[in-house]
Coordinates of N, CA and C in Angstrom, one line a residue:
M1 N 73.1 128.4 131.0 CA 74.3 129.5 131.3 C 74.0 130.2 132.2
K2 N 73.0 130.7 133.0 CA 72.9 131.8 133.8 C 74.3 131.7 134.6
D3 N 75.1 131.3 134.9 CA 76.4 131.4 135.8 C 77.3 132.1 135.1
F4 N 77.1 131.9 133.8 CA 78.4 132.3 132.5 C 77.8 133.5 132.4
I5 N 78.9 134.7 132.4 CA 78.7 136.1 132.1 C 79.6 136.3 131.0
F6 N 79.2 136.6 129.7 CA 79.4 137.1 128.9 C 79.8 138.5 128.5
E7 N 80.8 139.1 128.4 CA 81.1 140.5 128.2 C 82.4 141.0 127.5
P8 N 82.3 142.0 126.8 CA 83.8 142.5 126.3 C 84.8 142.2 126.9
I9 N 86.0 141.8 126.5 CA 87.5 141.8 127.1 C 87.5 143.2 127.3
S10 N 88.0 143.2 128.5 CA 88.9 144.7 128.8 C 90.0 144.3 129.4
K11 N 90.4 145.7 130.0 CA 91.6 145.8 130.4 C 92.0 145.2 131.8
N12 N 90.7 144.7 132.4 CA 90.6 143.7 133.5 C 90.6 142.4 133.7
T13 N 90.4 141.7 132.0 CA 89.9 140.6 131.9 C 91.3 140.0 131.0
I14 N 92.3 141.1 130.1 CA 92.8 140.6 129.4 C 94.1 139.8 130.0
K15 N 94.8 140.1 130.6 CA 95.7 138.9 131.5 C 95.4 137.6 131.6
R16 N 93.9 137.2 132.0 CA 93.3 135.8 132.1 C 93.0 135.4 131.1
C17 N 92.8 136.3 130.0 CA 92.5 135.6 128.6 C 94.0 135.3 127.9
H18 N 94.6 136.0 127.9 CA 96.6 135.8 127.6 C 96.8 134.4 128.6
E19 N 96.7 134.3 129.8 CA 96.6 132.9 130.5 C 96.1 131.8 129.9
L20 N 95.0 132.0 129.5 CA 93.8 131.2 129.1 C 94.4 130.4 127.3
N21 N 94.8 131.6 126.6 CA 95.6 131.7 125.0 C 96.9 130.7 125.3
E22 N 97.5 130.7 126.2 CA 98.9 130.5 126.6 C 98.6 128.7 126.7
K23 N 97.4 128.4 127.7 CA 97.1 127.2 127.9 C 96.9 126.5 126.5
N24 N 96.3 126.9 125.8 CA 95.8 126.5 124.7 C 96.9 126.3 123.2
V25 N 97.8 126.7 123.5 CA 98.6 126.5 122.2 C 99.0 125.1 122.5
P26 N 99.5 124.1 121.1 CA 99.2 125.2 119.9 C 98.2 125.1 119.1
N27 N 97.1 125.0 119.8 CA 95.7 124.8 119.0 C 95.4 126.2 118.3
V28 N 95.9 127.2 119.7 CA 96.0 128.6 119.3 C 97.5 129.0 119.3
G29 N 97.9 130.2 118.2 CA 98.7 130.5 118.3 C 99.7 131.3 119.6
S30 N 100.9 131.0 120.4 CA 101.2 131.6 121.5 C 101.4 133.6 121.3
R31 N 101.0 134.2 122.1 CA 101.2 135.6 121.8 C 101.9 135.8 123.1
S32 N 102.4 137.0 123.5 CA 102.7 137.7 124.2 C 101.6 138.5 124.7
L33 N 101.4 138.8 126.2 CA 100.7 139.5 126.8 C 100.2 140.9 125.8
E34 N 101.6 141.7 125.7 CA 101.5 143.0 124.8 C 101.1 142.7 123.5
G35 N 101.3 141.6 122.8 CA 100.6 141.2 121.8 C 99.1 141.0 121.9
L36 N 98.8 140.4 122.6 CA 97.7 140.2 122.9 C 96.7 141.4 123.1
T37 N 97.2 142.2 124.0 CA 96.6 143.2 124.2 C 96.6 144.6 122.8
N38 N 97.3 144.3 122.3 CA 97.7 144.9 121.1 C 96.6 144.7 120.3
S39 N 96.4 143.4 119.8 CA 95.1 142.6 119.4 C 93.9 143.1 119.6
L40 N 93.5 143.2 120.7 CA 92.9 143.4 121.6 C 91.9 145.0 121.0
E41 N 93.1 145.4 121.4 CA 93.0 147.2 121.2 C 92.8 147.8 120.0
N42 N 92.9 146.5 118.5 CA 92.7 146.9 117.4 C 91.5 145.7 116.8
S43 N 91.2 145.4 117.5 CA 90.0 144.3 116.9 C 88.9 145.0 117.0
D44 N 87.7 144.5 116.1 CA 86.4 145.0 116.3 C 85.5 144.1 116.9
Y45 N 85.9 143.2 117.3 CA 84.8 142.2 118.4 C 85.6 141.6 119.3
S46 N 85.3 141.3 120.5 CA 85.8 140.5 121.4 C 84.9 140.2 122.3
E47 N 85.1 139.2 123.1 CA 84.3 138.8 124.1 C 84.5 137.7 125.1
C48 N 84.7 137.7 126.5 CA 85.3 136.6 126.8 C 83.9 136.1 128.1
I49 N 84.2 135.1 128.4 CA 83.5 133.9 129.5 C 83.8 134.0 131.0
L50 N 82.9 134.7 131.9 CA 83.2 134.9 133.3 C 82.9 133.6 133.9
F51 N 83.6 133.2 134.7 CA 82.7 132.0 135.6 C 83.1 131.8 137.4
E52 N 82.7 132.5 138.0 CA 83.1 132.6 139.4 C 84.3 133.4 139.1
D53 N 84.3 134.6 138.6 CA 85.3 135.3 138.2 C 86.7 134.7 137.6
Q54 N 86.8 134.0 137.0 CA 87.6 133.6 136.0 C 86.9 133.3 134.6
V55 N 88.3 133.5 133.7 CA 88.0 134.0 132.1 C 88.0 132.4 132.0
V56 N 87.0 132.1 131.5 CA 86.9 130.6 130.6 C 86.6 130.4 129.2
G57 N 86.7 131.6 128.8 CA 86.6 131.5 127.2 C 86.9 132.5 126.7
F58 N 87.1 133.0 125.6 CA 87.3 134.3 124.9 C 87.4 134.2 123.4
V59 N 87.3 135.4 122.4 CA 87.3 135.3 120.7 C 87.8 136.8 120.6
I60 N 88.7 137.0 119.8 CA 88.9 138.1 119.2 C 88.8 138.0 118.0
C61 N 88.2 139.1 117.2 CA 87.6 139.0 115.9 C 88.4 140.2 114.9
F62 N 88.2 140.3 114.0 CA 88.6 141.9 113.0 C 87.6 141.7 111.8
L63 N 87.3 142.9 111.5 CA 86.5 143.2 110.4 C 87.5 143.8 109.2
D64 N 86.9 143.1 108.0 CA 87.6 143.3 106.7 C 87.3 145.0 106.3
S65 N 88.4 145.9 107.1 CA 88.5 146.9 106.8 C 90.0 147.5 106.6
E66 N 90.0 148.9 106.0 CA 91.1 149.2 105.9 C 92.2 149.7 107.3
K67 N 91.3 149.9 108.3 CA 92.0 150.2 109.4 C 92.5 148.6 109.7
T68 N 92.0 147.5 109.8 CA 92.2 146.0 110.1 C 93.6 145.8 109.1
K69 N 93.3 145.6 107.6 CA 94.3 145.9 106.8 C 95.5 146.6 107.2
S70 N 95.3 147.4 107.6 CA 96.5 148.1 107.7 C 97.6 147.7 109.1
Y71 N 96.5 147.3 110.2 CA 96.9 146.7 111.5 C 97.8 145.3 111.4
M72 N 96.9 144.4 110.7 CA 97.5 143.2 110.1 C 98.6 143.2 109.2
E73 N 98.7 144.3 108.2 CA 100.1 144.5 107.7 C 101.4 145.0 108.3
Q74 N 101.1 145.6 109.7 CA 102.0 146.0 110.3 C 102.7 145.3 111.4
I75 N 101.7 144.1 111.3 CA 101.9 142.6 112.6 C 102.4 141.4 111.6
D76 N 102.4 141.6 110.2 CA 102.8 140.8 109.3 C 101.8 139.5 109.1
H77 N 100.3 139.6 109.7 CA 99.3 138.5 110.3 C 99.1 137.6 108.6
K78 N 99.6 137.1 108.6 CA 99.8 136.0 107.3 C 98.6 135.1 107.0
N79 N 97.8 134.8 107.8 CA 96.5 134.4 107.4 C 95.6 135.1 107.3
F80 N 95.5 136.4 107.9 CA 94.4 137.5 107.5 C 94.7 137.4 106.1
R81 N 95.9 138.0 106.0 CA 96.2 138.5 104.2 C 95.7 137.7 103.2
E82 N 95.9 136.1 103.5 CA 95.5 135.2 102.7 C 94.2 135.2 102.5
I83 N 93.3 135.2 103.7 CA 91.7 134.9 103.8 C 91.6 136.6 102.9
S84 N 92.1 137.7 103.2 CA 91.5 138.6 102.5 C 91.5 138.4 100.8
K85 N 92.7 138.0 100.5 CA 92.6 137.7 99.1 C 92.0 136.8 98.4
R86 N 90.7 136.2 99.0 CA 89.9 135.5 98.9 C 88.8 135.7 98.9
V87 N 88.2 136.7 100.2 CA 87.0 136.7 100.4 C 86.9 138.1 100.8
S88 N 85.7 138.9 100.6 CA 85.5 140.4 101.2 C 84.2 140.4 101.9
N89 N 84.3 141.8 102.8 CA 83.2 141.8 103.6 C 82.8 140.7 104.6
F90 N 84.1 140.2 105.7 CA 84.1 139.3 106.2 C 84.3 140.2 107.7
L91 N 84.2 138.8 109.0 CA 84.8 138.8 109.9 C 85.7 137.9 110.3
Y92 N 86.8 138.3 110.8 CA 88.0 137.1 110.7 C 88.0 137.1 112.6
I93 N 87.8 135.4 112.5 CA 87.7 135.0 114.1 C 89.3 134.4 114.1
D94 N 90.0 135.7 114.9 CA 91.6 135.4 115.1 C 92.1 134.3 116.4
R95 N 91.3 134.1 116.9 CA 91.4 133.4 118.2 C 90.4 133.1 119.1
I96 N 90.0 131.9 119.1 CA 89.0 131.6 120.5 C 89.7 130.4 121.1
A97 N 89.5 130.8 122.6 CA 89.9 129.6 123.4 C 88.9 129.1 124.5
V98 N 88.8 128.0 124.8 CA 87.6 127.7 125.9 C 88.3 126.9 127.3
D99 N 88.5 127.3 128.6 CA 88.8 126.2 129.0 C 89.0 125.0 128.9
S100 N 90.1 123.9 128.8 CA 89.4 122.5 129.1 C 88.6 121.9 129.9
D101 N 88.3 122.5 131.3 CA 87.4 122.3 132.0 C 85.9 122.3 131.5
Y102 N 85.6 123.2 130.6 CA 84.6 123.6 130.4 C 84.1 123.8 128.3
R103 N 85.2 122.4 128.2 CA 84.7 122.0 126.8 C 83.6 121.3 127.2
N104 N 82.7 121.2 125.7 CA 81.6 120.3 125.6 C 80.5 120.7 126.3
T105 N 80.3 121.9 126.8 CA 79.2 122.4 127.5 C 78.9 123.7 126.6
K106 N 79.1 124.0 125.1 CA 78.3 124.8 124.6 C 78.8 126.2 124.7
L107 N 79.9 126.6 125.3 CA 80.5 128.1 125.5 C 81.0 128.2 124.1
G108 N 81.6 127.3 123.6 CA 82.1 128.3 122.3 C 80.9 127.9 121.5
S109 N 80.0 127.2 121.2 CA 78.9 127.2 120.2 C 78.0 128.5 120.8
Q110 N 78.0 129.3 122.0 CA 77.2 130.4 122.4 C 78.1 131.6 121.9
L111 N 79.6 131.6 121.7 CA 80.4 132.7 121.3 C 80.3 132.8 119.8
Y112 N 80.4 132.1 119.3 CA 80.2 131.6 117.9 C 78.7 132.2 117.4
S113 N 77.8 132.0 118.5 CA 75.9 132.2 118.3 C 76.1 133.8 118.4
N114 N 76.9 134.5 119.0 CA 77.2 135.7 119.4 C 78.0 136.4 118.4
I115 N 78.7 135.9 117.9 CA 79.6 136.7 116.4 C 78.7 136.5 115.4
I116 N 77.9 135.6 115.2 CA 77.0 135.6 114.1 C 76.1 136.9 114.2
N117 N 75.3 136.9 115.3 CA 74.8 138.0 115.6 C 75.2 139.4 115.7
F118 N 76.4 139.4 115.9 CA 77.2 140.6 115.8 C 77.3 141.1 113.9
S119 N 77.7 139.8 113.1 CA 77.9 140.1 111.9 C 76.6 140.4 111.2
K120 N 75.3 139.8 111.6 CA 74.0 140.3 111.1 C 74.1 141.7 111.4
N121 N 73.8 142.3 112.3 CA 73.4 143.5 112.7 C 74.3 144.3 112.3
N122 N 75.4 143.9 111.8 CA 76.6 144.8 110.9 C 76.9 144.4 109.6
S123 N 75.8 144.1 108.7 CA 75.7 143.3 107.2 C 77.0 142.7 106.7
I124 N 77.4 141.9 107.8 CA 78.9 141.2 107.4 C 78.7 140.0 106.6
I125 N 79.1 139.8 105.5 CA 78.8 138.7 104.7 C 79.0 137.0 105.0
S126 N 80.3 137.1 106.0 CA 80.8 135.9 105.8 C 82.0 136.2 106.9
L127 N 81.8 134.8 107.7 CA 82.9 134.9 108.8 C 83.6 134.2 108.4
T128 N 85.0 134.3 108.8 CA 86.0 133.3 108.0 C 87.3 133.2 109.4
A129 N 88.2 131.9 109.4 CA 88.9 131.5 110.2 C 89.9 130.6 109.4
E130 N 91.0 130.2 110.5 CA 91.8 129.1 110.0 C 92.0 128.0 110.9
I131 N 92.4 126.9 110.7 CA 92.3 125.8 111.3 C 93.9 125.2 111.1
N132 N 94.8 124.7 111.9 CA 95.9 124.3 111.8 C 95.6 122.8 111.5
I133 N 96.5 122.4 110.3 CA 96.8 121.5 110.0 C 98.2 120.9 110.1
L134 N 99.0 121.9 110.2 CA 100.6 121.4 110.3 C 100.7 122.3 111.9
P135 N 101.6 122.5 112.7 CA 102.3 120.8 113.1 C 101.6 119.6 113.4
S136 N 100.2 119.8 113.6 CA 99.4 118.7 114.0 C 97.6 119.5 113.6
V137 N 97.1 118.4 112.8 CA 95.7 118.5 112.7 C 94.8 118.9 113.7
N138 N 94.2 120.2 113.8 CA 93.2 120.0 115.0 C 92.1 119.8 114.9
V139 N 92.0 118.3 114.8 CA 90.7 118.0 114.8 C 89.4 118.9 115.3
P140 N 89.5 118.7 117.0 CA 88.3 119.5 117.5 C 87.6 120.6 116.8
S141 N 89.1 121.4 116.4 CA 88.5 122.7 115.6 C 87.9 122.6 114.0
F142 N 88.4 121.5 113.7 CA 87.6 121.2 112.0 C 86.1 120.8 112.8
E143 N 86.0 120.0 112.9 CA 84.6 119.2 113.8 C 83.7 120.5 114.2
F144 N 83.9 121.2 115.2 CA 83.3 122.2 115.8 C 83.2 123.1 114.5
H145 N 83.8 123.6 113.7 CA 83.6 124.4 112.2 C 82.4 123.7 111.4
K146 N 82.5 122.8 111.5 CA 81.8 121.9 110.7 C 80.3 122.1 111.1
K147 N 79.8 121.9 112.5 CA 78.7 121.8 113.2 C 78.4 123.6 112.7
F148 N 79.1 124.5 112.3 CA 78.8 125.6 111.7 C 78.6 126.2 110.3
N149 N 79.1 125.1 109.4 CA 79.0 124.9 108.2 C 80.0 125.9 107.7
F150 N 80.9 125.7 108.4 CA 82.1 126.3 107.7 C 83.0 125.6 106.6
K151 N 83.2 126.1 105.6 CA 83.7 125.4 104.5 C 85.2 125.5 104.2
E152 N 85.7 124.9 103.6 CA 87.3 125.1 103.3 C 87.2 125.7 102.1
I153 N 88.4 126.9 102.2 CA 88.2 127.7 101.0 C 89.8 127.6 100.1
D154 N 90.5 126.9 101.0 CA 92.1 126.5 100.7 C 92.8 126.3 101.1
T155 N 94.0 125.9 101.3 CA 95.1 125.6 102.3 C 96.3 126.0 101.9
V156 N 97.0 127.0 102.8 CA 98.2 127.6 102.6 C 99.2 126.8 103.4
A157 N 100.3 126.7 103.0 CA 101.8 126.1 103.5 C 102.8 127.1 103.7
Y158 N 102.9 127.5 105.0 CA 104.0 128.7 105.0 C 105.6 128.2 104.8
S159 N 105.3 126.7 105.2 CA 106.6 126.3 105.7 C 106.3 124.3 105.7
E160 N 107.5 123.8 105.6 CA 107.1 122.2 105.9 C 106.9 121.7 107.3
D161 N 106.6 122.9 108.1 CA 105.8 122.5 109.2 C 104.6 123.5 110.0
Y162 N 104.4 124.2 108.8 CA 103.0 125.1 109.3 C 102.2 125.4 108.2
E163 N 101.2 124.7 108.1 CA 100.2 125.0 107.4 C 98.6 124.8 107.5
V164 N 98.0 125.6 107.0 CA 96.5 126.1 107.9 C 95.3 125.7 106.5
S165 N 94.3 125.3 107.1 CA 93.2 125.3 106.3 C 92.5 126.7 106.3
L166 N 92.0 127.6 105.5 CA 91.3 128.4 105.6 C 89.7 128.1 105.5
Q167 N 88.7 129.0 106.3 CA 87.3 128.7 106.5 C 86.5 129.7 106.3
K168 N 85.4 129.4 105.9 CA 84.4 130.5 105.4 C 82.8 129.9 105.8
K169 N 82.4 131.1 106.3 CA 80.6 130.3 106.6 C 80.3 131.9 105.9
E170 N 79.0 131.4 105.0 CA 78.7 132.4 104.8 C 77.1 133.0 106.0
I171 N 77.0 134.1 106.0 CA 76.3 134.3 107.2 C 74.6 134.8 106.4
I172 N 74.4 135.1 105.3 CA 73.0 135.5 105.0 C 72.1 133.8 104.6

């Protein structure tokens, strides 16, 4: 992976992360550029992957903290709220995306390895995420998370056409 650069998302790369996010809808939720920028500014961990000055992957995560809970309440983030009812001392993986041309190259795995290292260095006990079940099952995400030993802790149906699987991985 010597040609890939891993670095925190910055003001210089957020627009390209947004474009990649929108290419990955519905596997990740659509966000406005302003909304994604706001998430980045309130996040506790972010990273993007650059290849030949193009963003080919990124991740944005949030700690289980009072600051984050206040922010998530403000933006009415249902998945974070549901996870925080069930888990404590966690890092929530809000969104991850890898450009379709770069999938199956271990870039997503490298992002997750970096997240795990961050978690270990910050005494975080669990990683959490959600995977869409409806409107369609995100099979690649289920398979990816299974490789990292994520386990389903619950499912939540928000409406007839929106349901998620809440996932958790123990770090220790």
